[in-house]
Tab-separated table of C-alpha atoms in Angstrom:
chain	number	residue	atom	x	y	z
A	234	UNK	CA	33.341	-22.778	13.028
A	235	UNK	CA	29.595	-22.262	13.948
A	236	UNK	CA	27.469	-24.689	15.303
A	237	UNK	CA	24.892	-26.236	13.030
A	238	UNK	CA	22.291	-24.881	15.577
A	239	UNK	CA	23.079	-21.421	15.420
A	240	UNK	CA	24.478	-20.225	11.985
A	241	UNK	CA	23.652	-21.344	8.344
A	242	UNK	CA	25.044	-20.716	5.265
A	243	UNK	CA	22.843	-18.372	2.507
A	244	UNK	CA	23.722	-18.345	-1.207
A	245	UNK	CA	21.490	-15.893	-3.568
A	246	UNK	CA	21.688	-16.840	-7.065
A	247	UNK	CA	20.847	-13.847	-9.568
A	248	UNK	CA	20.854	-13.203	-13.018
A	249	UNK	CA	24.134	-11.164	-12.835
A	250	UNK	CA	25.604	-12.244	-9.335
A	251	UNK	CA	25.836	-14.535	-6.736
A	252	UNK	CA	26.218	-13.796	-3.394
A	253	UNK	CA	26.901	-15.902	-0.538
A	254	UNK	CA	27.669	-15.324	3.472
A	255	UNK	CA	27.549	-17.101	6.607
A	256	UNK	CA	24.310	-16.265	8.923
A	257	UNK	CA	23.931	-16.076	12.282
A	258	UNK	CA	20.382	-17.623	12.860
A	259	UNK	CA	18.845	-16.312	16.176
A	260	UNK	CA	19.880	-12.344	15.220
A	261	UNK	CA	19.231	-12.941	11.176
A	262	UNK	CA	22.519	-11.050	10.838
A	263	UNK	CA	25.690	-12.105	8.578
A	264	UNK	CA	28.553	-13.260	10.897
A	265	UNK	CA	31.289	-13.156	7.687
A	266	UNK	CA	31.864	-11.071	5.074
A	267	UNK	CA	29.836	-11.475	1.679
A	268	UNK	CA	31.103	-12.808	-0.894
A	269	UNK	CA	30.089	-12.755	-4.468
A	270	UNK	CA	30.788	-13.226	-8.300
A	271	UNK	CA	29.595	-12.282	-11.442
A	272	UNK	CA	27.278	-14.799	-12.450
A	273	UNK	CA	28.189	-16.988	-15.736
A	274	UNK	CA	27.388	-15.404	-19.278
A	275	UNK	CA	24.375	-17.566	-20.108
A	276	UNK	CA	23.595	-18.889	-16.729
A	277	UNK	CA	23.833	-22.776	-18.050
A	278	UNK	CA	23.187	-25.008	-15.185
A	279	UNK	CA	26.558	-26.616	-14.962
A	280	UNK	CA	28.379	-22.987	-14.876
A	281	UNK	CA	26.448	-21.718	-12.405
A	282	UNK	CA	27.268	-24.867	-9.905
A	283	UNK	CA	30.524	-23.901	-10.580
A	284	UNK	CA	30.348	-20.162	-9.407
A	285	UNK	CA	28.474	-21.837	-6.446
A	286	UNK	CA	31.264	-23.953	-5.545
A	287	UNK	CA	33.784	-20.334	-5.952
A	288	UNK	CA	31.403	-18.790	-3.257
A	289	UNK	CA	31.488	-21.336	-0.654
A	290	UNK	CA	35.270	-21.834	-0.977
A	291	UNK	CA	35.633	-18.081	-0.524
A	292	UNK	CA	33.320	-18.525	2.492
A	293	UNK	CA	35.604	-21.890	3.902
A	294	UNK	CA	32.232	-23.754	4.175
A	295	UNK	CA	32.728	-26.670	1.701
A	296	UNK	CA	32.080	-29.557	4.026
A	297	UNK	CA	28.934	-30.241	5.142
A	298	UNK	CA	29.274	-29.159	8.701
A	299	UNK	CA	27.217	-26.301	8.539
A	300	UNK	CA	23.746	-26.551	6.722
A	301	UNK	CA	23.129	-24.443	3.598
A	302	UNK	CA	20.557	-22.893	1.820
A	303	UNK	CA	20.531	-21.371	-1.623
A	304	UNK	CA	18.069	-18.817	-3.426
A	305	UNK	CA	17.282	-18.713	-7.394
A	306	UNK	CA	15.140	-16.797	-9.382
A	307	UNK	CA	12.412	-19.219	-10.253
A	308	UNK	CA	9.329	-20.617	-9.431
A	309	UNK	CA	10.603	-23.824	-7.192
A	310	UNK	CA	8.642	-27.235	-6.697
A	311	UNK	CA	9.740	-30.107	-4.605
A	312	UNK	CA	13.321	-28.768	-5.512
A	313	UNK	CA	12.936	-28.465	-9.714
A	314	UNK	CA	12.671	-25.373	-11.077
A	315	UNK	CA	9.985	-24.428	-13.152
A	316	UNK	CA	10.542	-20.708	-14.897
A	317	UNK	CA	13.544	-19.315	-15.567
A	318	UNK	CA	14.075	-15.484	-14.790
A	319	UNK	CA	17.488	-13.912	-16.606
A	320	UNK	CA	18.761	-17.166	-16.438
A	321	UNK	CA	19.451	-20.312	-19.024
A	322	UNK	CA	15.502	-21.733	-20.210
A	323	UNK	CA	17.723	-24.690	-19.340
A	324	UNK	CA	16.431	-24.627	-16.090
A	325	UNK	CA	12.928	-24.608	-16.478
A	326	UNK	CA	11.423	-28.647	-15.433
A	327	UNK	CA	15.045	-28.925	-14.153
A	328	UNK	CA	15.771	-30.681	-11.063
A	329	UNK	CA	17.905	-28.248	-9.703
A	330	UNK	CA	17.883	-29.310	-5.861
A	331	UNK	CA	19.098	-32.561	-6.942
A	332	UNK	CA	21.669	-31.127	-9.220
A	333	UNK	CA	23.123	-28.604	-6.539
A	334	UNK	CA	23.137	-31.756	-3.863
A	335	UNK	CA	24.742	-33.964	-6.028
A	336	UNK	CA	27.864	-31.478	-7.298
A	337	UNK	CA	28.233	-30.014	-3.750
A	338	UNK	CA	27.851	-33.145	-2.332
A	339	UNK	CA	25.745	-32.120	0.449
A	340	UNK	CA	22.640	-31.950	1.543
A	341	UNK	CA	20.803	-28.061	0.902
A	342	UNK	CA	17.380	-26.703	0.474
A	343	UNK	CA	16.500	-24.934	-2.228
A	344	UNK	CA	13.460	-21.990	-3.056
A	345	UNK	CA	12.305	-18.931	-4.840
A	346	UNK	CA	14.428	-15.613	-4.222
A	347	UNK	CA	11.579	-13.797	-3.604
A	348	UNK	CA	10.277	-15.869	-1.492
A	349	UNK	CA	13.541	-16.404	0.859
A	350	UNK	CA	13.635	-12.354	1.009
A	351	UNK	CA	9.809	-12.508	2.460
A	352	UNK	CA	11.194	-15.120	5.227
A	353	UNK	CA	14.270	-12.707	6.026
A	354	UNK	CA	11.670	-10.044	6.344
A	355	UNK	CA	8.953	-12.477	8.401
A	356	UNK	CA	11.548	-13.248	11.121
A	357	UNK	CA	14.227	-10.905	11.334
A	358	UNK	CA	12.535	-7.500	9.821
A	359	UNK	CA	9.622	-5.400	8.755
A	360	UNK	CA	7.135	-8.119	8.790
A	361	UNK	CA	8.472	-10.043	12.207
A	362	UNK	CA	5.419	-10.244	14.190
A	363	UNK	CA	2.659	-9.031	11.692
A	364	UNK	CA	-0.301	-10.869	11.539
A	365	UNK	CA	-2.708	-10.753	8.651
A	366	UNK	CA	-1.326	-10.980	4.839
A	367	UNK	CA	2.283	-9.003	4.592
A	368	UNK	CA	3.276	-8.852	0.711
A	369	UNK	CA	6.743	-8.389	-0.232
A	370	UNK	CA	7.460	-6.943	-3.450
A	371	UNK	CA	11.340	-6.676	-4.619
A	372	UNK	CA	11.405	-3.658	-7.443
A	373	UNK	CA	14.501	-4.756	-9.865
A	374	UNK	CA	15.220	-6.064	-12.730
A	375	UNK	CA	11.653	-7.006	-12.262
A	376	UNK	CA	9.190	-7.421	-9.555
A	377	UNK	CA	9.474	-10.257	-7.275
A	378	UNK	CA	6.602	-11.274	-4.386
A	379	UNK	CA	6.103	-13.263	-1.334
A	380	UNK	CA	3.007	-13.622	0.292
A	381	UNK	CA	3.429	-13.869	4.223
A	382	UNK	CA	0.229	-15.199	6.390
A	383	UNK	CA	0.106	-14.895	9.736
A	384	UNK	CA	3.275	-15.770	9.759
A	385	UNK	CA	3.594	-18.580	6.945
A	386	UNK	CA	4.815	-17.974	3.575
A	387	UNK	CA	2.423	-18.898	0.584
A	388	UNK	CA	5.316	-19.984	-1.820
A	389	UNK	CA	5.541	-19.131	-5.537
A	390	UNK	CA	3.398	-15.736	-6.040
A	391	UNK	CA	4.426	-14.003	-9.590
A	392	UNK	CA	2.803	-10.553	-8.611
A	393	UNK	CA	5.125	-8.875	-10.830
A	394	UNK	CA	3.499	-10.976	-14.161
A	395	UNK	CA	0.059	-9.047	-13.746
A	396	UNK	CA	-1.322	-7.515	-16.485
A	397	UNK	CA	-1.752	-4.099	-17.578
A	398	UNK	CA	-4.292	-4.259	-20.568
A	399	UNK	CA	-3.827	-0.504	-21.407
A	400	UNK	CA	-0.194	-0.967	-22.416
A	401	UNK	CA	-0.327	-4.589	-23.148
A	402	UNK	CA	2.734	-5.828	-20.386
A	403	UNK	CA	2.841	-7.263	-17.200
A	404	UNK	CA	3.906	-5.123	-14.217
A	405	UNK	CA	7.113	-5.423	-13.831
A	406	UNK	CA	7.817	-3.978	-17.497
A	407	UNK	CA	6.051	-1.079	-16.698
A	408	UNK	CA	6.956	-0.773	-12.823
A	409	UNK	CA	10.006	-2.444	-12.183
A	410	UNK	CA	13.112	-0.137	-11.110
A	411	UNK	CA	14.419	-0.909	-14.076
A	412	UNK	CA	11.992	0.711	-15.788
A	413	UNK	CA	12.234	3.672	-14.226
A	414	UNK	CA	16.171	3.783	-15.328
A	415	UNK	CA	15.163	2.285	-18.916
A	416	UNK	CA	12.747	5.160	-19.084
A	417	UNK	CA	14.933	8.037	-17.490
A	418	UNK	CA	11.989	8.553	-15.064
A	419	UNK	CA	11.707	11.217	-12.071
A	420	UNK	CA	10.878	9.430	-8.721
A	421	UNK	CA	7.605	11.676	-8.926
A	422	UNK	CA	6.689	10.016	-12.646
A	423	UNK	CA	8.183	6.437	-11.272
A	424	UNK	CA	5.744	6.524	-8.212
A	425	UNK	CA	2.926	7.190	-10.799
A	426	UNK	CA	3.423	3.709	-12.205
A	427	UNK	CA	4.251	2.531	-8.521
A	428	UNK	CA	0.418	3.901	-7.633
A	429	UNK	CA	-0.944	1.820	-10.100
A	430	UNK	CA	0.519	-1.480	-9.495
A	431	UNK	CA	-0.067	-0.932	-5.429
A	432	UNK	CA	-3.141	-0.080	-6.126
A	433	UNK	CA	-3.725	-3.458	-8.158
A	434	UNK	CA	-2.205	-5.550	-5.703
A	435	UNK	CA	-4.345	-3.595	-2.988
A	436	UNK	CA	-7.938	-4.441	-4.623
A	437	UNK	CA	-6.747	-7.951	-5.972
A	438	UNK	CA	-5.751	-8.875	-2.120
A	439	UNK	CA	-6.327	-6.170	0.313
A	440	UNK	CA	-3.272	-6.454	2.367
A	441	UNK	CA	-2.433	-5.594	5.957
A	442	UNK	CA	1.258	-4.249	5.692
A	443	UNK	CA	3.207	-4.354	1.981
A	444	UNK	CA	7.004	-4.539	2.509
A	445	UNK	CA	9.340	-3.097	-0.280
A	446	UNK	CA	12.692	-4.457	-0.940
A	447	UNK	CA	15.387	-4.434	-2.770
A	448	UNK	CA	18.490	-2.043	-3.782
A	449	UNK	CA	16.336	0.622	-4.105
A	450	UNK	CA	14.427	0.300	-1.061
A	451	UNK	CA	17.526	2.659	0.560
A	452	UNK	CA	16.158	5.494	-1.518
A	453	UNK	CA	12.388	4.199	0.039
A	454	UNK	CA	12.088	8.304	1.246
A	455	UNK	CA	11.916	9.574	-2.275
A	456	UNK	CA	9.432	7.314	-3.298
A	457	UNK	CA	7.108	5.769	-0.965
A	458	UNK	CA	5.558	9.233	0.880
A	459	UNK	CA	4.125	9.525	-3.008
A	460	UNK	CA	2.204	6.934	-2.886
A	461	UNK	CA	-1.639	6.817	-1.399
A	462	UNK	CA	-3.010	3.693	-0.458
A	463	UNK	CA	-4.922	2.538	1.887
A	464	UNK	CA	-2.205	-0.625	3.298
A	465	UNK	CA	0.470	0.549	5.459
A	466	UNK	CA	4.140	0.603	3.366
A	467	UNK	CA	7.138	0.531	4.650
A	468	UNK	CA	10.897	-0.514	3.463
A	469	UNK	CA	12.189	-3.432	3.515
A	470	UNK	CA	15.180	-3.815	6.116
A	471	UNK	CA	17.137	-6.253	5.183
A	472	UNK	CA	18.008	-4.827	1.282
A	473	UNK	CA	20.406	-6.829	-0.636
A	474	UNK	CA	21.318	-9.145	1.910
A	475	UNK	CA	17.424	-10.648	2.160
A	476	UNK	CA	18.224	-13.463	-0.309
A	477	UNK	CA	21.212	-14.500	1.689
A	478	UNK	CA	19.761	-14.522	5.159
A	479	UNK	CA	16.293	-16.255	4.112
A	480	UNK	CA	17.727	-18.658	2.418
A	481	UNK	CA	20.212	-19.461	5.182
A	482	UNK	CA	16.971	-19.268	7.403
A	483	UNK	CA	15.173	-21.713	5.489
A	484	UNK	CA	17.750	-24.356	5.357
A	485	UNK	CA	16.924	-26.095	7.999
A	486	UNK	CA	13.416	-26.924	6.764
């Protein structure tokens, strides 16, 4: 097994899977394969420590020798959750740090998914050495941020709740990938909506570099040449596997 100094353990807890692999720390690279189930019907807290517990025996890592870190799709506060994103509203005010710790028995550390996919991006991709304000945006089942500051992550952002008054939503119903497949749009009349919610974020913050992740940041040709702003875009490079390699990044903090 790994040293504790060198590899970590990342699990990424989404609304229909969780994911989990063994990180090598200094290269932000997964040293195992990555392994993954369907997460419960319902998402009830007790379920999903239980698909937890599936993905770290299919990993070998159930002891504490090797530290962990695990990503959920929430706003997280001194370890308690406080939204609840395609997942039981039994989480929101819920101690979930605690609640992990105590059924795994182990110590872990707990944040945002967003957020650990903005670390994985700070050190080990597109925004590694960047100074100024980076903002990561993951395009989805809805649109998750990070804000990245010379370096340091601003925790909790919800970029993807802003409003749009003509249509009465927030983004993310209007510009989220799923959107585009909800609405059987072209990339040309998907970027449209993409041009106005960059160029929202752009004014509201004026960025130095925005990063774009998730799945459907591999198709990042067809869509991000149509855009015209005035912050530097690029892809993000770390894809799918950001919420297992941040989180496995931040649990040593």
């Amino acid at each position: 097994m790994a040293t504790q100094a060198t590899h970590a353990v990342g699990v990424d807890i989404g609304g229909t899977g969780i994911k989990a692999g063994i990180v090598d720390l200094e290269q932000g690279i997964l040293v195992s394969d990555r392994m993954k189930v369907s997460t419960p019907a319902g998402a009830e807290p007790p379920d999903v420590l239980e698909a937890v517990r599936t993905v770290l025996e299919k990993l070998e890592v159930t002891d504490a020798g090797i530290p962990l870190g695990v990503a959920f799709p929430a706003i997280v506060k001194s370890g308690r959750t406080m939204s609840a994103a395609n997942v039981s509203k039994e989480w929101i005010g819920f101690e979930a740090e605690k609640f992990f710790e105590d059924g795994l028995g182990r110590d872990i550390h707990f944040a945002n998914d967003a957020d650990v996919a903005g670390v994985a991006e700070l050190r080990y991709g597109a925004a590694k050495g960047r100074t100024g304000l980076t903002i990561l945006t993951t395009l989805g089942t809805g649109i998750g941020s990070a804000l990245l500051h010379d370096g340091v992550l601003i925790p909790n952002s919800e970029l993807g709740h802003v409003q749009r008054a003509k249509h009465g939503k927030d983004a993310e119903a209007y510009a989220a990938y799923s959107a585009m497949e909800r609405d059987e749009l072209s990339w040309e009349e998907w970027a449209e909506r993409l041009q106005w919610y960059y160029s929202h974020i752009e004014f509201l913050f004026s960025p130095d570099l925005f990063v774009v992740g998730g799945g459907v940041s591999k198709h990042a040709d067809k869509f991000l040449p149509l855009l015209d702003l005035a912050t530097e875009i690029v892809p993000a490079v770390h894809r799918n596997n950001a919420g297992i390699i941040g989180a496995a990044a931040l649990s040593l903090a």
